[in-house]
Coordinates of C-alpha atoms and ligand atoms in Angstrom, one line a residue:
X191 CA 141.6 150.6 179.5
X192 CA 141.9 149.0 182.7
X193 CA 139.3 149.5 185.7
X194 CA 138.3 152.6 187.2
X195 CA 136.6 152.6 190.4
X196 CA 132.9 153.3 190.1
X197 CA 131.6 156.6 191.3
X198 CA 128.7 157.7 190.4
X199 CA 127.9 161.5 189.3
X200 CA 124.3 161.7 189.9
X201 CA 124.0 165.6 189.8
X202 CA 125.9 166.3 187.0
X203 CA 123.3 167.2 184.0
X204 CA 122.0 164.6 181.6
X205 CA 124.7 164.9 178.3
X206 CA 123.9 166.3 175.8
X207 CA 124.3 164.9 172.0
X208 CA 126.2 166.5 169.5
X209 CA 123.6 167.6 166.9
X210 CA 123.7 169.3 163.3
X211 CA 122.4 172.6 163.6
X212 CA 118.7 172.9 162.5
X213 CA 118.9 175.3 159.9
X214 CA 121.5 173.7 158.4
X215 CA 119.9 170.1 158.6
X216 CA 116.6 171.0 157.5
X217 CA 118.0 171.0 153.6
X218 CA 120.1 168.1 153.9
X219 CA 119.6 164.4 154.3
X220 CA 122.4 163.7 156.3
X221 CA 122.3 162.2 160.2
X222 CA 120.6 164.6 162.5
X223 CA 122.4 163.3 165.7
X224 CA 126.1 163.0 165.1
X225 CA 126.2 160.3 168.4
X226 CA 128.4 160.7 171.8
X227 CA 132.4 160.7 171.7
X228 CA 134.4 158.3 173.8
X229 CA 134.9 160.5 176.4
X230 CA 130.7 162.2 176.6
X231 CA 129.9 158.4 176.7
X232 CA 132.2 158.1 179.5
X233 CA 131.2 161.2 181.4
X234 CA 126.7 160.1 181.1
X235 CA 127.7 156.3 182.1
X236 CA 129.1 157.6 185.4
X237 CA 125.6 159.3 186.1
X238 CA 123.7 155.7 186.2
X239 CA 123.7 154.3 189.9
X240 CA 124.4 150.8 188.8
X241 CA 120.8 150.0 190.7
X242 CA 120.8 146.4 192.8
X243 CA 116.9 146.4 191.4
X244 CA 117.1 148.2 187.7
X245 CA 113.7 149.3 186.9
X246 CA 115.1 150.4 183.3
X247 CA 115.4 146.5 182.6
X248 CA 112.1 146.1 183.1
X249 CA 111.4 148.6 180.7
X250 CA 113.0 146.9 178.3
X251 CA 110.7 144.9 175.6
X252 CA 114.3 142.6 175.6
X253 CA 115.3 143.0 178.8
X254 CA 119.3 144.1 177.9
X255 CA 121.8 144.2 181.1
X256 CA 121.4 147.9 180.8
X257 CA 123.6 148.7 184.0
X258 CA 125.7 146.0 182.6
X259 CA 126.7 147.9 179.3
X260 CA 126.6 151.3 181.1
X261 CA 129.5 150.0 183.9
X262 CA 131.5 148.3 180.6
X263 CA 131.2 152.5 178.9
X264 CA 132.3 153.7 182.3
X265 CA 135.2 151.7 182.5
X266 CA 136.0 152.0 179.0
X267 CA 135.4 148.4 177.8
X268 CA 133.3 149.6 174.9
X269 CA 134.1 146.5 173.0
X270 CA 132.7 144.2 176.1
X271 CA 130.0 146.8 176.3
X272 CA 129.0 146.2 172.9
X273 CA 129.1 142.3 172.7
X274 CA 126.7 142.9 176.3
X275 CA 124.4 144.7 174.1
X276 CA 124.2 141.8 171.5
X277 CA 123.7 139.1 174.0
X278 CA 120.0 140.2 174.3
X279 CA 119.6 142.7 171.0
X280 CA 120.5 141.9 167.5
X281 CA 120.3 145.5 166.1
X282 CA 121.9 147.7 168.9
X283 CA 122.8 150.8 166.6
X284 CA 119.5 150.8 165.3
X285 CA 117.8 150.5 168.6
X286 CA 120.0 153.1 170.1
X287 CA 118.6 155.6 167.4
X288 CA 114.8 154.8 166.7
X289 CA 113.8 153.1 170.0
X290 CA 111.3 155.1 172.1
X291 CA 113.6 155.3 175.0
X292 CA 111.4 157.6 176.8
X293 CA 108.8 155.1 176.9
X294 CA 110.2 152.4 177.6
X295 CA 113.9 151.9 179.5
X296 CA 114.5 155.6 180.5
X297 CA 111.1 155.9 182.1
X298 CA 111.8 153.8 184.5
X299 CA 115.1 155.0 185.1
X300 CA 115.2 156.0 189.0
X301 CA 117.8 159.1 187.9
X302 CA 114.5 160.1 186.4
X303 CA 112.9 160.5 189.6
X304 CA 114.9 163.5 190.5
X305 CA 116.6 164.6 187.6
X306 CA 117.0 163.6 184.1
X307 CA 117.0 159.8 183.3
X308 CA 120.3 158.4 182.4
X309 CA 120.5 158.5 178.3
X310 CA 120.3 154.6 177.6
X311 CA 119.6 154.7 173.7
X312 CA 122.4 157.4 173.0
X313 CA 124.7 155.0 175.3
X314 CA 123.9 152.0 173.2
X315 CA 124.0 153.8 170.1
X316 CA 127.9 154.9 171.2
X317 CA 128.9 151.1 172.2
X318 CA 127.7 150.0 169.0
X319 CA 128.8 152.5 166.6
X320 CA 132.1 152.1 168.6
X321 CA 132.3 148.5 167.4
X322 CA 131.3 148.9 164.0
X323 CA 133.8 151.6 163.3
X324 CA 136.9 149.7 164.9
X325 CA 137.0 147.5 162.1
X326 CA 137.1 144.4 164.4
X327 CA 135.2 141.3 163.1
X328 CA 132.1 140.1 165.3
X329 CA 132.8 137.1 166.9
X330 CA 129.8 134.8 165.7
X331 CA 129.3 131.7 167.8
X332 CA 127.8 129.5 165.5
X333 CA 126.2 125.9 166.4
X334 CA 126.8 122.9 164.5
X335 CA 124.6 122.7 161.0
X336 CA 121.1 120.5 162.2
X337 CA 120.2 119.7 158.8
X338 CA 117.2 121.8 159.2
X339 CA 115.7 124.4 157.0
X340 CA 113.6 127.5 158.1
X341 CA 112.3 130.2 155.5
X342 CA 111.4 133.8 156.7
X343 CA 109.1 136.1 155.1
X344 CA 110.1 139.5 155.0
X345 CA 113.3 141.2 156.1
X346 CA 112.1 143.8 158.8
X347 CA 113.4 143.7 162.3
X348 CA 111.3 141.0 163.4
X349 CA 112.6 138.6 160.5
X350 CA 115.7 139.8 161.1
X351 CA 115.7 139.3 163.8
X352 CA 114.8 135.8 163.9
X353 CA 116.8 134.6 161.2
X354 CA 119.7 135.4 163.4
X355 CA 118.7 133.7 166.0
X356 CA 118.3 130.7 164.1
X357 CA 121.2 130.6 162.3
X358 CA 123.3 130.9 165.6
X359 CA 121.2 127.0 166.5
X360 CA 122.6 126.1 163.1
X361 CA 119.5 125.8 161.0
X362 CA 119.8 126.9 157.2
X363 CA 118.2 130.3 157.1
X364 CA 116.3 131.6 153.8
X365 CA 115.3 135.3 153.9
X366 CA 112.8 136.1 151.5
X367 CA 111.9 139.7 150.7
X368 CA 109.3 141.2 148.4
X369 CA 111.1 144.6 148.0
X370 CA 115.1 144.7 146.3
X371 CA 116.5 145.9 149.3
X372 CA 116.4 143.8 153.1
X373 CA 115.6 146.0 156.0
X374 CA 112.0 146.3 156.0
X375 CA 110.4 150.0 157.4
X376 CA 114.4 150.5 158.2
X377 CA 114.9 150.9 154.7
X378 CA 111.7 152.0 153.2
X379 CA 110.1 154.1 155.8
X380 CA 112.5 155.5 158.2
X381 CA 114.4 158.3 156.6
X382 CA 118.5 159.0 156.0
X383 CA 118.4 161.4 158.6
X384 CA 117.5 159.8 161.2
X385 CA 118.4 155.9 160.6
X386 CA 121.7 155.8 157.9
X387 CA 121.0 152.7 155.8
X388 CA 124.6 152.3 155.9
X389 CA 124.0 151.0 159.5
X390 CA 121.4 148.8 158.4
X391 CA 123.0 146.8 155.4
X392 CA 126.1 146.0 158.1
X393 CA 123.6 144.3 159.7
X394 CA 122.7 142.6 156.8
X395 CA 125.6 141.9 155.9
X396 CA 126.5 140.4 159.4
X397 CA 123.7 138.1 159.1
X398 CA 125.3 136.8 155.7
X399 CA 128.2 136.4 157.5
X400 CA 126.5 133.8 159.4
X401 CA 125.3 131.8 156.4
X402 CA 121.7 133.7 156.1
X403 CA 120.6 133.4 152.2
X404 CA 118.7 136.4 151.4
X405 CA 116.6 136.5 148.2
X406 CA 115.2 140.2 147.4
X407 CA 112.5 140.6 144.7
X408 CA 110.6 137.3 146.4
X409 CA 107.0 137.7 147.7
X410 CA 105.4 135.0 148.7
X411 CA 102.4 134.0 147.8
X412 CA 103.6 135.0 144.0
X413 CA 106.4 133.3 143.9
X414 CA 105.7 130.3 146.1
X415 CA 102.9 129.6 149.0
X416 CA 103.6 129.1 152.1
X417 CA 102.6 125.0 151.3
X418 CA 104.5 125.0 148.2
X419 CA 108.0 126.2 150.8
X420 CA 106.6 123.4 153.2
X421 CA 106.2 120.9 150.9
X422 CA 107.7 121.1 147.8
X423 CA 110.9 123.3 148.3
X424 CA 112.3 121.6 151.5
X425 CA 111.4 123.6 154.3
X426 CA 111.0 122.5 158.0
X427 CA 109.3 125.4 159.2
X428 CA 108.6 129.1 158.1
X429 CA 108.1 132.5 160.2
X430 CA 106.0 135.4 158.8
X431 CA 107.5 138.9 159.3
X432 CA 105.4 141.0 156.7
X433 CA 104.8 144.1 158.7
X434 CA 102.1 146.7 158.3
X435 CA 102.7 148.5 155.0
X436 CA 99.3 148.7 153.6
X437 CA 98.7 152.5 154.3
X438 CA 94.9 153.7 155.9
X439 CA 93.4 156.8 154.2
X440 CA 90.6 158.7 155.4
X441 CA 88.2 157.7 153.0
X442 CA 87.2 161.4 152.7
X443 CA 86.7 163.5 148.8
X444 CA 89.6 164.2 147.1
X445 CA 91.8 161.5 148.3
X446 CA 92.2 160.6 144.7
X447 CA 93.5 164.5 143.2
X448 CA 97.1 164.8 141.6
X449 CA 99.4 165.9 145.1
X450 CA 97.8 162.7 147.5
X451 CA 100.3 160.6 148.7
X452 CA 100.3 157.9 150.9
X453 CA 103.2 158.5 153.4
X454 CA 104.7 154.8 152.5
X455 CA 104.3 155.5 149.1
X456 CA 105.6 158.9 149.2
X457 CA 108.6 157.8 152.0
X458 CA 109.9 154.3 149.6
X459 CA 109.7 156.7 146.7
X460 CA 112.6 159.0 148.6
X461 CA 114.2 156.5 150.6
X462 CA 114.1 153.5 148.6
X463 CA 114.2 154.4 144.7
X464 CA 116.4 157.9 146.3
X465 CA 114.3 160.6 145.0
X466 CA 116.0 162.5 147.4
X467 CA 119.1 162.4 144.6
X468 CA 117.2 162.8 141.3
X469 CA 118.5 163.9 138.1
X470 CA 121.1 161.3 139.7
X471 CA 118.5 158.5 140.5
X472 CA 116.0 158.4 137.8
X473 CA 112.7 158.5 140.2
X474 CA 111.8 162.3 140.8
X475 CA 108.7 163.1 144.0
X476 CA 107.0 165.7 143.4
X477 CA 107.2 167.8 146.3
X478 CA 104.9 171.2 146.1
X479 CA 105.6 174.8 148.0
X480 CA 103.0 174.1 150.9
X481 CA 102.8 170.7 152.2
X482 CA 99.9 168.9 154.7
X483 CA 101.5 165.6 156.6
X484 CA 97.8 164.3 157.8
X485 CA 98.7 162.4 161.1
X486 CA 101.1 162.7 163.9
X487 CA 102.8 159.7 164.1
X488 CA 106.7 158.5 163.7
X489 CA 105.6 158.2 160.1
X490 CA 104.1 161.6 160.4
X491 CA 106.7 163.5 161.1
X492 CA 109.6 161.7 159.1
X493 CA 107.1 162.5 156.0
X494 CA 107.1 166.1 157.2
X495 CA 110.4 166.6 157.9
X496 CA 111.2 164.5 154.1
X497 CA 108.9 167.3 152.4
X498 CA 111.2 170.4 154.1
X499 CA 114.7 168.7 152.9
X500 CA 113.0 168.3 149.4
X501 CA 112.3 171.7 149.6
X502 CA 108.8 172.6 150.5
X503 CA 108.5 176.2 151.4
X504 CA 105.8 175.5 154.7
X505 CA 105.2 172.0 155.9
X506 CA 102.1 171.3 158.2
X507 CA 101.2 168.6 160.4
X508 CA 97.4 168.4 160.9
X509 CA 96.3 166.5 163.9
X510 CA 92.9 165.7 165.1
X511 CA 94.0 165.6 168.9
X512 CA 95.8 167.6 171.4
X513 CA 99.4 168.0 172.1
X514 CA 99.7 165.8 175.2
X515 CA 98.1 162.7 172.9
X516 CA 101.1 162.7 170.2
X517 CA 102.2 159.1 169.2
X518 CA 105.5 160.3 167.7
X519 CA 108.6 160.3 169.9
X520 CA 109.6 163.1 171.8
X521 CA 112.7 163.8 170.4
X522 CA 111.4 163.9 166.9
X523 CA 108.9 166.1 167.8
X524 CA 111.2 168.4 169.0
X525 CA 114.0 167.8 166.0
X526 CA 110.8 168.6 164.0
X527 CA 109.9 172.0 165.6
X528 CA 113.6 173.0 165.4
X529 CA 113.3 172.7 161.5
X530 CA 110.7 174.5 160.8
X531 CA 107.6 171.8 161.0
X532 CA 104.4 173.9 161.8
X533 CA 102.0 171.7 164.1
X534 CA 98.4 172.5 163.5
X535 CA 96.5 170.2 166.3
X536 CA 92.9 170.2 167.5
X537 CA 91.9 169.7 163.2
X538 CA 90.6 167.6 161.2
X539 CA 90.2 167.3 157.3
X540 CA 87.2 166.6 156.0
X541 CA 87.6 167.4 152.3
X542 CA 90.5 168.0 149.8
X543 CA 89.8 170.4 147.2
X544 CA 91.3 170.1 143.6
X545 CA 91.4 172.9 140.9
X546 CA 90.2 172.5 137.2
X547 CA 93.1 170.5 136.6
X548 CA 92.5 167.7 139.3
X549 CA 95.5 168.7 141.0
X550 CA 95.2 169.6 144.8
X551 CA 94.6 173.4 145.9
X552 CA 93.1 173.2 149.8
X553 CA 92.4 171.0 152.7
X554 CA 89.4 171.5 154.2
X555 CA 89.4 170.8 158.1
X556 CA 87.2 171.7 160.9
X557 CA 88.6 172.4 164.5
X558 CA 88.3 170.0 167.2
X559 CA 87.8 169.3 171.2
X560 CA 89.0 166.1 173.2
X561 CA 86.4 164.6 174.8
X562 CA 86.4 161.2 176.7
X563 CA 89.2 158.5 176.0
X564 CA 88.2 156.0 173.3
X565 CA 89.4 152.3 172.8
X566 CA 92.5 153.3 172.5
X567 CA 92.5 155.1 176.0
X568 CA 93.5 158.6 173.7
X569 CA 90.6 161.4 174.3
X570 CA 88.1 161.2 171.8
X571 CA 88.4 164.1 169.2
X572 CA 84.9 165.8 168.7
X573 CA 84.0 168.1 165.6
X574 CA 83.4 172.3 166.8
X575 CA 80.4 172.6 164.7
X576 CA 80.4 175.6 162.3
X577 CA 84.5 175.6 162.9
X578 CA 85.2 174.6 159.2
X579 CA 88.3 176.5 157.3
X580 CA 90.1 176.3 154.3
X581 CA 93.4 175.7 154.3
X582 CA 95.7 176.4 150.9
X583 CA 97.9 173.4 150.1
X584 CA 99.5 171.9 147.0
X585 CA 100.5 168.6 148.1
X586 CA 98.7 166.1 151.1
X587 CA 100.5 163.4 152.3
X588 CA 97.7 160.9 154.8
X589 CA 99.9 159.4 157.4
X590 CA 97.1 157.7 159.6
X591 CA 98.3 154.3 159.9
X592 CA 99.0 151.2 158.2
X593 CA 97.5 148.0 158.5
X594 CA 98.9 144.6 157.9
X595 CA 100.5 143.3 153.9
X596 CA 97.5 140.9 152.9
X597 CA 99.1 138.5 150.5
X598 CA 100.1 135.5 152.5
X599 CA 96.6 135.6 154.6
X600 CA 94.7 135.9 151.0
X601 CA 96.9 132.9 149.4
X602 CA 97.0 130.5 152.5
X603 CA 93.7 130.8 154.5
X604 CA 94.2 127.8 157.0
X605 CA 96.2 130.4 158.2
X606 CA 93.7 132.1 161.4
X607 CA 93.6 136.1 160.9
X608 CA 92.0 138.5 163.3
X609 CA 90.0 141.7 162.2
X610 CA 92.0 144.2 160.2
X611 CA 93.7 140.6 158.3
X612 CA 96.0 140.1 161.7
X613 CA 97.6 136.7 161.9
X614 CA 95.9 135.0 165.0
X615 CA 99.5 133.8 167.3
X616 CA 99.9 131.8 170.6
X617 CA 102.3 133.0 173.4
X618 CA 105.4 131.3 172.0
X619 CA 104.6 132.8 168.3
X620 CA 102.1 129.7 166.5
X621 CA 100.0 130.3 163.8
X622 CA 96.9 127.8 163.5
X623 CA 98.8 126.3 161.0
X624 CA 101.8 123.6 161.7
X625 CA 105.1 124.4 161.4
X626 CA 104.2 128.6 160.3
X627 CA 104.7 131.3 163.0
X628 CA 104.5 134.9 162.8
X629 CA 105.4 137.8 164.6
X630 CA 105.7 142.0 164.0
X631 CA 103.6 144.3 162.9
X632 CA 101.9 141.5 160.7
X633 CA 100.6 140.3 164.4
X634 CA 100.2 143.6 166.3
X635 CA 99.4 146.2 164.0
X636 CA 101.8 148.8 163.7
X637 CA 104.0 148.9 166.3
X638 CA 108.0 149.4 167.6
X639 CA 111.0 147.9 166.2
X640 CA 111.8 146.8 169.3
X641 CA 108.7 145.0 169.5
X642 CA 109.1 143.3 166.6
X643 CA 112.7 142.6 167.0
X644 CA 111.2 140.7 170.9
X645 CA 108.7 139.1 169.0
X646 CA 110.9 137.4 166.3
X647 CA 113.3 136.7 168.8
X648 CA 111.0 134.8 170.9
X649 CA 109.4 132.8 167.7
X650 CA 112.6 131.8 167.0
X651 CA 112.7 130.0 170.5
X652 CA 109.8 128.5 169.7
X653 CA 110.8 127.1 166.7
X654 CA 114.3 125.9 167.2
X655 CA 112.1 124.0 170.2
X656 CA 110.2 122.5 167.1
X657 CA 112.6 121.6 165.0
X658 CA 114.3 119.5 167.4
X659 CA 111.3 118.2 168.9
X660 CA 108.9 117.7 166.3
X661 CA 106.2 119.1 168.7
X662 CA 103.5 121.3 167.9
X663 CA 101.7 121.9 171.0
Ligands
FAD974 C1 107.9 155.8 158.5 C2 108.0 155.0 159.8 C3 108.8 155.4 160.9 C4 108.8 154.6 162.0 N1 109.6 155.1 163.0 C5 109.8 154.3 164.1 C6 110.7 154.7 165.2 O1 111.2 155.7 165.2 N2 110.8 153.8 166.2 C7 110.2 152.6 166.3 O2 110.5 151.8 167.2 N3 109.4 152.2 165.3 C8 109.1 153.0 164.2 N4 108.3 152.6 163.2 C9 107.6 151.3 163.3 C10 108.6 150.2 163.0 O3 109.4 150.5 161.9 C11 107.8 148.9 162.8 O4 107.0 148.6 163.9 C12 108.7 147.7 162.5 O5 109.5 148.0 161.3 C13 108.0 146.4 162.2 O6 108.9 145.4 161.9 P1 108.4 144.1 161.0 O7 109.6 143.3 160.9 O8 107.2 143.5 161.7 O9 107.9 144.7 159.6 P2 108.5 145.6 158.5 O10 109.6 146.5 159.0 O11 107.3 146.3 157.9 O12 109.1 144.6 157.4 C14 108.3 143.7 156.7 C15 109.0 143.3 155.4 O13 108.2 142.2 154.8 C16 108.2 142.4 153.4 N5 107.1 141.7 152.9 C17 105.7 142.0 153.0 N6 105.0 141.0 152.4 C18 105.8 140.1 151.8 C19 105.7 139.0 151.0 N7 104.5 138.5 150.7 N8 106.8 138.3 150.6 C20 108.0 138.7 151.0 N9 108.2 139.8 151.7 C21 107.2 140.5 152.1 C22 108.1 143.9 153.3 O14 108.5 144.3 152.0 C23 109.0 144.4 154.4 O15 110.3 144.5 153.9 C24 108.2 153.4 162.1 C25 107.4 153.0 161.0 C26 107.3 153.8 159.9 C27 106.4 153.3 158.7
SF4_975 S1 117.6 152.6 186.6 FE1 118.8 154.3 185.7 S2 120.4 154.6 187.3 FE2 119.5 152.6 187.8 S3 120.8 151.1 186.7 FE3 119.1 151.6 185.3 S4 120.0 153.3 184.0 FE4 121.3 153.1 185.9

């Protein structure tokens, strides 16, 4: 499409995106957003002022051209607006549909300032679904091979990420993966509705494409150590990407009844071993008529909204703070709401309750205030004395957080952890230990994929420096 003169339509309202309805999507496990058409793409680019100073760049964790892409929509060069994308994010189409937009690019948005922000992760969503579904072949720019090899553990966004990166340097790339699918919390955790894994394996398979090796049923630190890849199977350096997936619990009674789940446990179960299709798939969940989703995270609320399409009857998020202190996205909150979700905040559970049968029957809370911001710079929930309740439940799913996979710190300790097993890094992505960096969840705690996805990008950087240089500074 050739040129169009730029003009931008600052007062016309924000797009919206086409959407299944939420009765209908609440039983089904099928995309929630169906994505912007050519021309709705079109028609939001021209609201972005193509800013000489773009504050939603520095919003960016990666720092993508964003009025860059948005002028390529606008004139119609969706192919050009895709490969803009990919110059500073691997993942686009996953980006443009779990990225916290509103925290990040579209905050900063100046469009914001009077009216809605210009919709950035529904644009980049469009450019690179656009791509993917025109059949054309990515054009990989590949450098000469260097003779080096680099091994990457785990095959979330960060590793991911990072093997990418280094394969385009033209280092031999070995993916190793403890699960039997690559993807990480894009396979396991985050659910069909909202993240296809359709979109996920072509990334995969793109990374193939490049001459990434990726072996599935792998852990490390079973089936090698990180010394024994150093030394004895020919690597010149390795990244860590485990992640966070060693779920918290409250450590409160009856966290061991029949109807506890973990939300990893009970999301991998559906996602992964696709309970969501049993007699089909072999691995049933059992999902009860009344469901409580402790926590009110992203992995909150995709375990809330798993339990409606299974078909709970009443699903209920229970949340020991006030609305305005929510870590889940916006939007989710609000797809959540639409389906039926029932937010019970300002409680806290103190006790499950089983019946003679050790199965669950009750969660027992007690109400809450927010006081003072803690550590964290959330307020402070504080127990209302005498406020306890019972609350009839079948099934209790704890959602509080995860903290970092422990294997690799427990088999190689000259590698330096921080509290909660961390992995200690430097700026550019070093461990304390030559020749091993790390980066993700496994070094922040449970964070963004974005995050993760800057993180490995910048470790790869780091080592690509190394290889060539032979410098560990
Ligand atoms: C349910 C859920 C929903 C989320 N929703 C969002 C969202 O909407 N937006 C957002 O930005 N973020 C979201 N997050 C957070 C985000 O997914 C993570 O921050 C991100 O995936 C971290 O990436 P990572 O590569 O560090 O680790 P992971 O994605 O956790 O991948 C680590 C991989 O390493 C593998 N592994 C671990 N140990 C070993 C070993 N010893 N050997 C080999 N392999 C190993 C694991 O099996 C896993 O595949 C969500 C998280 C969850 C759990
Ligand atoms: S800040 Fe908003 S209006 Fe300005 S360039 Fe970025 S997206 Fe466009």
């Amino acid at each position: 499409m050739p040129d169009k003169k730029w003009i931008p339509q600052p007062k016309r309202p924000r797009t919206p995106i086409p959407e299944q309805k939420p009765e209908e999507r609440r039983r089904n496990f099928k995309e929630v957003a169906l994505g912007y058409t050519a021309e709705l793409a079109i028609q939001e680019a021209y609201r972005c002022l193509q800013c000489k100073n773009p504050l939603c760049v520095e919003g960016c964790p990666v720092g993508i051209d964003i009025p860059g892409f948005i002028r390529h929509i606008g004139e119609g060069r969706f192919e050009e607006a895709y490969y803009t994308l990919k110059k500073y994010n691997f993942l686009p189409a996953i980006c443009g549909r779990v990225c916290p937009q509103e925290s990040q690019c579209e905050k900063f948005c100046i469009m914001g300032k009077r009216f809605k922000p210009v919709a950035i992760g529904r644009l980049e969503r469009f450019a690179a679904d656009y791509f993917m579904e025109s059949g054309k072949k990515e054009d990989f720019k590949i450098d000469p091979p260097s003779g080096k090899k680099v091994a990457i553990i785990g095959s979330g966004p960060a590793g991911l990420t990072c093997a990418g990166e280094l394969a385009k340097k033209g280092h031999k790339v070995t993916i190793f993966e403890a699960l039997h699918k690559p993807g990480g919390v894009l396979v396991y955790g985050i659910p069909e509705f909202r993240l296809p894994k359709r979109i996920v394996d072509i990334e995969v398979e793109n990374l193939k494409k490049m001459g990434v090796e990726i072996k599935t049923s792998a852990i490390i630190g079973k089936l090698y150590t990180i010394d024994e890849l150093l030394e004895e199977e020919g690597f010149d350096a390795v990244f860590i990407g485990t992640g966070a997936g060693l779920p918290y619990f409250m450590g409160i009674p009856g966290e061991n009844l029949n109807g506890v789940y973990s939300a990893n446990e009970f999301l991998t179960r559906v996602n992964l071993m696709r309970a969501y299709m049993f007699p089909e798939a072999d691995t049933p969940v059992k999902i009860g008529e009344k469901v409580a989703v402790v926590g009110c995270g992203n992995t909150a609320l995709d375990a809330a909204r798993t339990a409606l399409r299974l078909g709970a009857k009443e699903t209920h998020i229970v949340y020991r703070r006030s609305k305005g202190e929510i870590p889940a996205r916006e939007e989710e909150v609000q797809h959540a709401i639409e389906e039926g979700v029932q937010f019970n905040l300002l409680t806290n559970p103190i006790e499950i309750i089983g019946d003679e049968n050790g199965w669950v029957k009750a969660l027992k809370c007690i109400r809450t205030r927010c006081g003072e911001p803690d550590e964290s710079g959330r307020r402070r929930p504080i127990p209302i004395e005498g406020s306890e309740f019972e609350f009839p439940v079948d099934t209790v799913i704890m959602a509080i957080g995860q903290g970092p996979n422990p294997l690799i710190q427990e088999t190689q300790p000259d590698i330096e952890v921080k509290r909660w097993g961390i992995i200690k890094i430097d700026e550019e992505g070093r461990t304390s230990k030559k020749g091993v960096f790390a980066g993700g969840d496994i070094v922040t705690g449970g964070a963004t994929v974005i995050l993760a996805m800057g993180q490995g990008k910048k470790a790869a950087q780091a080592i690509d420096e190394y290889l060539k240089t032979g410098k560990w500074a």
